[in-house]
Amino acid sequence: MEKREVIYEGKAKRLYSTDDPNLVIAQFKDDLTAFNGAKKDTEEGKGALNNKVSTALFQMLAQNGVESHFVKMLDDTNMLCKKVDIIMIEVIVRNVATGSLSKNLGIPDGKVLPFTLVEFDYKNDDLGDPKLNDQHCLILELVKNEAELDQLRAMARQVNDILRPYFYAKGLNLVDFKLEFGRDANGKIILADEISPDNCRFWDIATGEKMDKDRFRQGMGGLKVAYEEVLNRILN
Ligand code: 5GP
């Protein structure tokens, strides 16, 4: 598979075209950003850890009937993916209140939600990823119709229903996470982006320790050790 030119560069990944128009290569970067790019750093090896965690999770989800853009891991930092048109909605799934939910609505940090909450954020750095309701999504033409919004919610819940018990069995509480979806060459909506400690919150069930990017957001240190531990629990 020949890696050609950069077609997109995001905060955590670089996308390359290939000699196959339906395939791209996602290169996982060591860059860390938070607060919409206001806080920046790099952590050597972080990209490889996220590539490995995402690979294992996309493979496990595929075995459970969730289709994604994942094709195969090429090497430590490169993943071969189906080319998709990304839907510019960040689908946020929450099992426990924390982060922006606690900040915006005053729900106590750590409160287990009575049911899983699915929210939509606008994937738009210039606007700071604001919250969207269904009507906003339609007015902005981010999806074709309400049925597609229902489809995004259903797919996000399906992913949560698989991942939450999977991580629980590994001693990790899946607090919340962000998913992105895209349309493949046939227009089918499939899971895209990555699933890693960069876009999930994992709390160790035994100790309550944060095992995710909040270590960077909150200046706690120990980010790489935490990401390695998440990967080890997945692989063991
Ligand atoms: P919050 O809205 O509380 O900041 O984030 C909720 C969940 O979605 C967290 O697991 C967080 O990591 C993830 N998330 C929300 N927005 C983004 C984003 O723009 N980038 C990344 N990497 N994760 C996000």
JSON list of N, CA and C in Angstrom, two decimals, residues 17-70:
[
{"chain": "A", "resi": 17, "resn": "SER", "atom": "N", "xyz": [-3.54, 10.01, 1.45]},
{"chain": "A", "resi": 17, "resn": "SER", "atom": "CA", "xyz": [-4.16, 9.22, 0.37]},
{"chain": "A", "resi": 17, "resn": "SER", "atom": "C", "xyz": [-3.24, 8.04, 0.08]},
{"chain": "A", "resi": 18, "resn": "THR", "atom": "N", "xyz": [-3.79, 7.07, -0.66]},
{"chain": "A", "resi": 18, "resn": "THR", "atom": "CA", "xyz": [-3.00, 5.90, -1.06]},
{"chain": "A", "resi": 18, "resn": "THR", "atom": "C", "xyz": [-3.21, 5.66, -2.55]},
{"chain": "A", "resi": 19, "resn": "ASP", "atom": "N", "xyz": [-2.62, 4.60, -3.07]},
{"chain": "A", "resi": 19, "resn": "ASP", "atom": "CA", "xyz": [-2.83, 4.29, -4.50]},
{"chain": "A", "resi": 19, "resn": "ASP", "atom": "C", "xyz": [-4.22, 3.71, -4.76]},
{"chain": "A", "resi": 20, "resn": "ASP", "atom": "N", "xyz": [-4.99, 3.45, -3.69]},
{"chain": "A", "resi": 20, "resn": "ASP", "atom": "CA", "xyz": [-6.38, 3.00, -3.84]},
{"chain": "A", "resi": 20, "resn": "ASP", "atom": "C", "xyz": [-7.30, 4.15, -3.41]},
{"chain": "A", "resi": 21, "resn": "PRO", "atom": "N", "xyz": [-8.17, 4.65, -4.33]},
{"chain": "A", "resi": 21, "resn": "PRO", "atom": "CA", "xyz": [-9.00, 5.82, -3.99]},
{"chain": "A", "resi": 21, "resn": "PRO", "atom": "C", "xyz": [-9.97, 5.57, -2.83]},
{"chain": "A", "resi": 22, "resn": "ASN", "atom": "N", "xyz": [-10.23, 4.31, -2.50]},
{"chain": "A", "resi": 22, "resn": "ASN", "atom": "CA", "xyz": [-11.16, 4.01, -1.40]},
{"chain": "A", "resi": 22, "resn": "ASN", "atom": "C", "xyz": [-10.48, 3.79, -0.06]},
{"chain": "A", "resi": 23, "resn": "LEU", "atom": "N", "xyz": [-9.14, 3.93, -0.04]},
{"chain": "A", "resi": 23, "resn": "LEU", "atom": "CA", "xyz": [-8.40, 3.69, 1.21]},
{"chain": "A", "resi": 23, "resn": "LEU", "atom": "C", "xyz": [-7.53, 4.88, 1.57]},
{"chain": "A", "resi": 24, "resn": "VAL", "atom": "N", "xyz": [-7.42, 5.15, 2.86]},
{"chain": "A", "resi": 24, "resn": "VAL", "atom": "CA", "xyz": [-6.51, 6.20, 3.36]},
{"chain": "A", "resi": 24, "resn": "VAL", "atom": "C", "xyz": [-5.66, 5.59, 4.48]},
{"chain": "A", "resi": 25, "resn": "ILE", "atom": "N", "xyz": [-4.56, 6.26, 4.78]},
{"chain": "A", "resi": 25, "resn": "ILE", "atom": "CA", "xyz": [-3.74, 5.84, 5.92]},
{"chain": "A", "resi": 25, "resn": "ILE", "atom": "C", "xyz": [-3.84, 6.93, 6.99]},
{"chain": "A", "resi": 26, "resn": "ALA", "atom": "N", "xyz": [-4.24, 6.52, 8.21]},
{"chain": "A", "resi": 26, "resn": "ALA", "atom": "CA", "xyz": [-4.27, 7.44, 9.35]},
{"chain": "A", "resi": 26, "resn": "ALA", "atom": "C", "xyz": [-2.99, 7.24, 10.14]},
{"chain": "A", "resi": 27, "resn": "GLN", "atom": "N", "xyz": [-2.24, 8.34, 10.28]},
{"chain": "A", "resi": 27, "resn": "GLN", "atom": "CA", "xyz": [-1.01, 8.28, 11.08]},
{"chain": "A", "resi": 27, "resn": "GLN", "atom": "C", "xyz": [-1.29, 8.94, 12.43]},
{"chain": "A", "resi": 28, "resn": "PHE", "atom": "N", "xyz": [-1.12, 8.18, 13.48]},
{"chain": "A", "resi": 28, "resn": "PHE", "atom": "CA", "xyz": [-1.41, 8.68, 14.83]},
{"chain": "A", "resi": 28, "resn": "PHE", "atom": "C", "xyz": [-0.23, 9.49, 15.33]},
{"chain": "A", "resi": 29, "resn": "LYS", "atom": "N", "xyz": [-0.48, 10.74, 15.72]},
{"chain": "A", "resi": 29, "resn": "LYS", "atom": "CA", "xyz": [0.59, 11.65, 16.13]},
{"chain": "A", "resi": 29, "resn": "LYS", "atom": "C", "xyz": [0.80, 11.60, 17.65]},
{"chain": "A", "resi": 30, "resn": "ASP", "atom": "N", "xyz": [1.97, 12.07, 18.07]},
{"chain": "A", "resi": 30, "resn": "ASP", "atom": "CA", "xyz": [2.25, 12.13, 19.51]},
{"chain": "A", "resi": 30, "resn": "ASP", "atom": "C", "xyz": [1.74, 13.43, 20.13]},
{"chain": "A", "resi": 31, "resn": "ASP", "atom": "N", "xyz": [1.15, 14.30, 19.31]},
{"chain": "A", "resi": 31, "resn": "ASP", "atom": "CA", "xyz": [0.69, 15.60, 19.82]},
{"chain": "A", "resi": 31, "resn": "ASP", "atom": "C", "xyz": [-0.51, 15.45, 20.74]},
{"chain": "A", "resi": 32, "resn": "LEU", "atom": "N", "xyz": [-0.51, 16.28, 21.76]},
{"chain": "A", "resi": 32, "resn": "LEU", "atom": "CA", "xyz": [-1.64, 16.33, 22.70]},
{"chain": "A", "resi": 32, "resn": "LEU", "atom": "C", "xyz": [-2.18, 17.75, 22.69]},
{"chain": "A", "resi": 33, "resn": "THR", "atom": "N", "xyz": [-3.50, 17.88, 22.59]},
{"chain": "A", "resi": 33, "resn": "THR", "atom": "CA", "xyz": [-4.09, 19.22, 22.70]},
{"chain": "A", "resi": 33, "resn": "THR", "atom": "C", "xyz": [-5.31, 19.13, 23.62]},
{"chain": "A", "resi": 34, "resn": "ALA", "atom": "N", "xyz": [-5.61, 20.22, 24.26]},
{"chain": "A", "resi": 34, "resn": "ALA", "atom": "CA", "xyz": [-6.82, 20.30, 25.09]},
{"chain": "A", "resi": 34, "resn": "ALA", "atom": "C", "xyz": [-7.36, 21.72, 25.03]},
{"chain": "A", "resi": 35, "resn": "PHE", "atom": "N", "xyz": [-8.59, 21.87, 25.49]},
{"chain": "A", "resi": 35, "resn": "PHE", "atom": "CA", "xyz": [-9.26, 23.18, 25.52]},
{"chain": "A", "resi": 35, "resn": "PHE", "atom": "C", "xyz": [-9.19, 23.83, 24.15]},
{"chain": "A", "resi": 36, "resn": "ASN", "atom": "N", "xyz": [-9.65, 23.05, 23.15]},
{"chain": "A", "resi": 36, "resn": "ASN", "atom": "CA", "xyz": [-9.71, 23.52, 21.77]},
{"chain": "A", "resi": 36, "resn": "ASN", "atom": "C", "xyz": [-8.38, 24.06, 21.27]},
{"chain": "A", "resi": 37, "resn": "GLY", "atom": "N", "xyz": [-7.30, 23.35, 21.62]},
{"chain": "A", "resi": 37, "resn": "GLY", "atom": "CA", "xyz": [-5.97, 23.69, 21.10]},
{"chain": "A", "resi": 37, "resn": "GLY", "atom": "C", "xyz": [-5.22, 24.70, 21.95]},
{"chain": "A", "resi": 38, "resn": "ALA", "atom": "N", "xyz": [-5.82, 25.23, 23.00]},
{"chain": "A", "resi": 38, "resn": "ALA", "atom": "CA", "xyz": [-5.17, 26.24, 23.83]},
{"chain": "A", "resi": 38, "resn": "ALA", "atom": "C", "xyz": [-4.00, 25.64, 24.63]},
{"chain": "A", "resi": 39, "resn": "LYS", "atom": "N", "xyz": [-4.10, 24.35, 24.99]},
{"chain": "A", "resi": 39, "resn": "LYS", "atom": "CA", "xyz": [-3.03, 23.68, 25.72]},
{"chain": "A", "resi": 39, "resn": "LYS", "atom": "C", "xyz": [-2.45, 22.61, 24.80]},
{"chain": "A", "resi": 40, "resn": "LYS", "atom": "N", "xyz": [-1.12, 22.64, 24.66]},
{"chain": "A", "resi": 40, "resn": "LYS", "atom": "CA", "xyz": [-0.47, 21.72, 23.70]},
{"chain": "A", "resi": 40, "resn": "LYS", "atom": "C", "xyz": [0.76, 21.08, 24.32]},
{"chain": "A", "resi": 41, "resn": "ASP", "atom": "N", "xyz": [1.05, 19.86, 23.89]},
{"chain": "A", "resi": 41, "resn": "ASP", "atom": "CA", "xyz": [2.28, 19.18, 24.30]},
{"chain": "A", "resi": 41, "resn": "ASP", "atom": "C", "xyz": [2.49, 18.00, 23.35]},
{"chain": "A", "resi": 42, "resn": "THR", "atom": "N", "xyz": [3.60, 17.33, 23.50]},
{"chain": "A", "resi": 42, "resn": "THR", "atom": "CA", "xyz": [3.77, 16.05, 22.80]},
{"chain": "A", "resi": 42, "resn": "THR", "atom": "C", "xyz": [4.24, 15.02, 23.81]},
{"chain": "A", "resi": 43, "resn": "GLU", "atom": "N", "xyz": [3.88, 13.78, 23.56]},
{"chain": "A", "resi": 43, "resn": "GLU", "atom": "CA", "xyz": [4.26, 12.67, 24.44]},
{"chain": "A", "resi": 43, "resn": "GLU", "atom": "C", "xyz": [4.73, 11.53, 23.52]},
{"chain": "A", "resi": 44, "resn": "GLU", "atom": "N", "xyz": [6.03, 11.30, 23.51]},
{"chain": "A", "resi": 44, "resn": "GLU", "atom": "CA", "xyz": [6.57, 10.30, 22.61]},
{"chain": "A", "resi": 44, "resn": "GLU", "atom": "C", "xyz": [5.94, 8.93, 22.88]},
{"chain": "A", "resi": 45, "resn": "GLY", "atom": "N", "xyz": [5.44, 8.31, 21.82]},
{"chain": "A", "resi": 45, "resn": "GLY", "atom": "CA", "xyz": [4.84, 6.98, 21.97]},
{"chain": "A", "resi": 45, "resn": "GLY", "atom": "C", "xyz": [3.34, 7.00, 22.14]},
{"chain": "A", "resi": 46, "resn": "LYS", "atom": "N", "xyz": [2.76, 8.20, 22.36]},
{"chain": "A", "resi": 46, "resn": "LYS", "atom": "CA", "xyz": [1.31, 8.28, 22.57]},
{"chain": "A", "resi": 46, "resn": "LYS", "atom": "C", "xyz": [0.55, 7.84, 21.31]},
{"chain": "A", "resi": 47, "resn": "GLY", "atom": "N", "xyz": [1.05, 8.26, 20.13]},
{"chain": "A", "resi": 47, "resn": "GLY", "atom": "CA", "xyz": [0.37, 7.90, 18.88]},
{"chain": "A", "resi": 47, "resn": "GLY", "atom": "C", "xyz": [0.32, 6.39, 18.69]},
{"chain": "A", "resi": 48, "resn": "ALA", "atom": "N", "xyz": [1.43, 5.72, 18.97]},
{"chain": "A", "resi": 48, "resn": "ALA", "atom": "CA", "xyz": [1.48, 4.26, 18.81]},
{"chain": "A", "resi": 48, "resn": "ALA", "atom": "C", "xyz": [0.51, 3.59, 19.79]},
{"chain": "A", "resi": 49, "resn": "LEU", "atom": "N", "xyz": [0.43, 4.10, 21.01]},
{"chain": "A", "resi": 49, "resn": "LEU", "atom": "CA", "xyz": [-0.50, 3.50, 21.99]},
{"chain": "A", "resi": 49, "resn": "LEU", "atom": "C", "xyz": [-1.94, 3.65, 21.51]},
{"chain": "A", "resi": 50, "resn": "ASN", "atom": "N", "xyz": [-2.29, 4.84, 21.01]},
{"chain": "A", "resi": 50, "resn": "ASN", "atom": "CA", "xyz": [-3.67, 5.05, 20.55]},
{"chain": "A", "resi": 50, "resn": "ASN", "atom": "C", "xyz": [-3.99, 4.21, 19.31]},
{"chain": "A", "resi": 51, "resn": "ASN", "atom": "N", "xyz": [-3.00, 4.04, 18.44]},
{"chain": "A", "resi": 51, "resn": "ASN", "atom": "CA", "xyz": [-3.19, 3.18, 17.26]},
{"chain": "A", "resi": 51, "resn": "ASN", "atom": "C", "xyz": [-3.48, 1.75, 17.70]},
{"chain": "A", "resi": 52, "resn": "LYS", "atom": "N", "xyz": [-2.74, 1.27, 18.69]},
{"chain": "A", "resi": 52, "resn": "LYS", "atom": "CA", "xyz": [-2.91, -0.12, 19.16]},
{"chain": "A", "resi": 52, "resn": "LYS", "atom": "C", "xyz": [-4.23, -0.29, 19.90]},
{"chain": "A", "resi": 53, "resn": "VAL", "atom": "N", "xyz": [-4.58, 0.67, 20.74]},
{"chain": "A", "resi": 53, "resn": "VAL", "atom": "CA", "xyz": [-5.86, 0.58, 21.47]},
{"chain": "A", "resi": 53, "resn": "VAL", "atom": "C", "xyz": [-7.01, 0.62, 20.46]},
{"chain": "A", "resi": 54, "resn": "SER", "atom": "N", "xyz": [-6.96, 1.57, 19.52]},
{"chain": "A", "resi": 54, "resn": "SER", "atom": "CA", "xyz": [-8.04, 1.70, 18.53]},
{"chain": "A", "resi": 54, "resn": "SER", "atom": "C", "xyz": [-8.15, 0.44, 17.68]},
{"chain": "A", "resi": 55, "resn": "THR", "atom": "N", "xyz": [-7.02, -0.10, 17.27]},
{"chain": "A", "resi": 55, "resn": "THR", "atom": "CA", "xyz": [-7.03, -1.33, 16.47]},
{"chain": "A", "resi": 55, "resn": "THR", "atom": "C", "xyz": [-7.74, -2.45, 17.21]},
{"chain": "A", "resi": 56, "resn": "ALA", "atom": "N", "xyz": [-7.36, -2.67, 18.46]},
{"chain": "A", "resi": 56, "resn": "ALA", "atom": "CA", "xyz": [-7.97, -3.75, 19.24]},
{"chain": "A", "resi": 56, "resn": "ALA", "atom": "C", "xyz": [-9.47, -3.52, 19.42]},
{"chain": "A", "resi": 57, "resn": "LEU", "atom": "N", "xyz": [-9.86, -2.25, 19.65]},
{"chain": "A", "resi": 57, "resn": "LEU", "atom": "CA", "xyz": [-11.29, -1.98, 19.89]},
{"chain": "A", "resi": 57, "resn": "LEU", "atom": "C", "xyz": [-12.10, -2.07, 18.60]},
{"chain": "A", "resi": 58, "resn": "PHE", "atom": "N", "xyz": [-11.57, -1.55, 17.50]},
{"chain": "A", "resi": 58, "resn": "PHE", "atom": "CA", "xyz": [-12.29, -1.67, 16.22]},
{"chain": "A", "resi": 58, "resn": "PHE", "atom": "C", "xyz": [-12.46, -3.16, 15.85]},
{"chain": "A", "resi": 59, "resn": "GLN", "atom": "N", "xyz": [-11.42, -3.96, 16.10]},
{"chain": "A", "resi": 59, "resn": "GLN", "atom": "CA", "xyz": [-11.51, -5.40, 15.79]},
{"chain": "A", "resi": 59, "resn": "GLN", "atom": "C", "xyz": [-12.56, -6.07, 16.66]},
{"chain": "A", "resi": 60, "resn": "MET", "atom": "N", "xyz": [-12.56, -5.72, 17.94]},
{"chain": "A", "resi": 60, "resn": "MET", "atom": "CA", "xyz": [-13.53, -6.32, 18.86]},
{"chain": "A", "resi": 60, "resn": "MET", "atom": "C", "xyz": [-14.95, -5.88, 18.49]},
{"chain": "A", "resi": 61, "resn": "LEU", "atom": "N", "xyz": [-15.13, -4.61, 18.13]},
{"chain": "A", "resi": 61, "resn": "LEU", "atom": "CA", "xyz": [-16.45, -4.13, 17.73]},
{"chain": "A", "resi": 61, "resn": "LEU", "atom": "C", "xyz": [-16.91, -4.82, 16.44]},
{"chain": "A", "resi": 62, "resn": "ALA", "atom": "N", "xyz": [-16.00, -5.04, 15.51]},
{"chain": "A", "resi": 62, "resn": "ALA", "atom": "CA", "xyz": [-16.36, -5.73, 14.25]},
{"chain": "A", "resi": 62, "resn": "ALA", "atom": "C", "xyz": [-16.88, -7.13, 14.55]},
{"chain": "A", "resi": 63, "resn": "GLN", "atom": "N", "xyz": [-16.22, -7.81, 15.50]},
{"chain": "A", "resi": 63, "resn": "GLN", "atom": "CA", "xyz": [-16.67, -9.16, 15.87]},
{"chain": "A", "resi": 63, "resn": "GLN", "atom": "C", "xyz": [-18.08, -9.13, 16.48]},
{"chain": "A", "resi": 64, "resn": "ASN", "atom": "N", "xyz": [-18.45, -7.95, 16.98]},
{"chain": "A", "resi": 64, "resn": "ASN", "atom": "CA", "xyz": [-19.78, -7.79, 17.58]},
{"chain": "A", "resi": 64, "resn": "ASN", "atom": "C", "xyz": [-20.75, -7.06, 16.66]},
{"chain": "A", "resi": 65, "resn": "GLY", "atom": "N", "xyz": [-20.41, -6.99, 15.38]},
{"chain": "A", "resi": 65, "resn": "GLY", "atom": "CA", "xyz": [-21.35, -6.48, 14.38]},
{"chain": "A", "resi": 65, "resn": "GLY", "atom": "C", "xyz": [-21.33, -4.99, 14.14]},
{"chain": "A", "resi": 66, "resn": "VAL", "atom": "N", "xyz": [-20.31, -4.27, 14.66]},
{"chain": "A", "resi": 66, "resn": "VAL", "atom": "CA", "xyz": [-20.23, -2.82, 14.41]},
{"chain": "A", "resi": 66, "resn": "VAL", "atom": "C", "xyz": [-19.22, -2.56, 13.31]},
{"chain": "A", "resi": 67, "resn": "GLU", "atom": "N", "xyz": [-19.71, -2.02, 12.20]},
{"chain": "A", "resi": 67, "resn": "GLU", "atom": "CA", "xyz": [-18.81, -1.76, 11.07]},
{"chain": "A", "resi": 67, "resn": "GLU", "atom": "C", "xyz": [-18.09, -0.43, 11.27]},
{"chain": "A", "resi": 68, "resn": "SER", "atom": "N", "xyz": [-16.80, -0.41, 11.00]},
{"chain": "A", "resi": 68, "resn": "SER", "atom": "CA", "xyz": [-16.04, 0.84, 11.10]},
{"chain": "A", "resi": 68, "resn": "SER", "atom": "C", "xyz": [-15.15, 1.00, 9.87]},
{"chain": "A", "resi": 69, "resn": "HIS", "atom": "N", "xyz": [-14.43, 2.13, 9.86]},
{"chain": "A", "resi": 69, "resn": "HIS", "atom": "CA", "xyz": [-13.52, 2.40, 8.73]},
{"chain": "A", "resi": 69, "resn": "HIS", "atom": "C", "xyz": [-12.22, 1.60, 8.85]},
{"chain": "A", "resi": 70, "resn": "PHE", "atom": "N", "xyz": [-12.01, 0.91, 9.97]},
{"chain": "A", "resi": 70, "resn": "PHE", "atom": "CA", "xyz": [-10.75, 0.19, 10.21]},
{"chain": "A", "resi": 70, "resn": "PHE", "atom": "C", "xyz": [-10.55, -0.93, 9.20]}
]
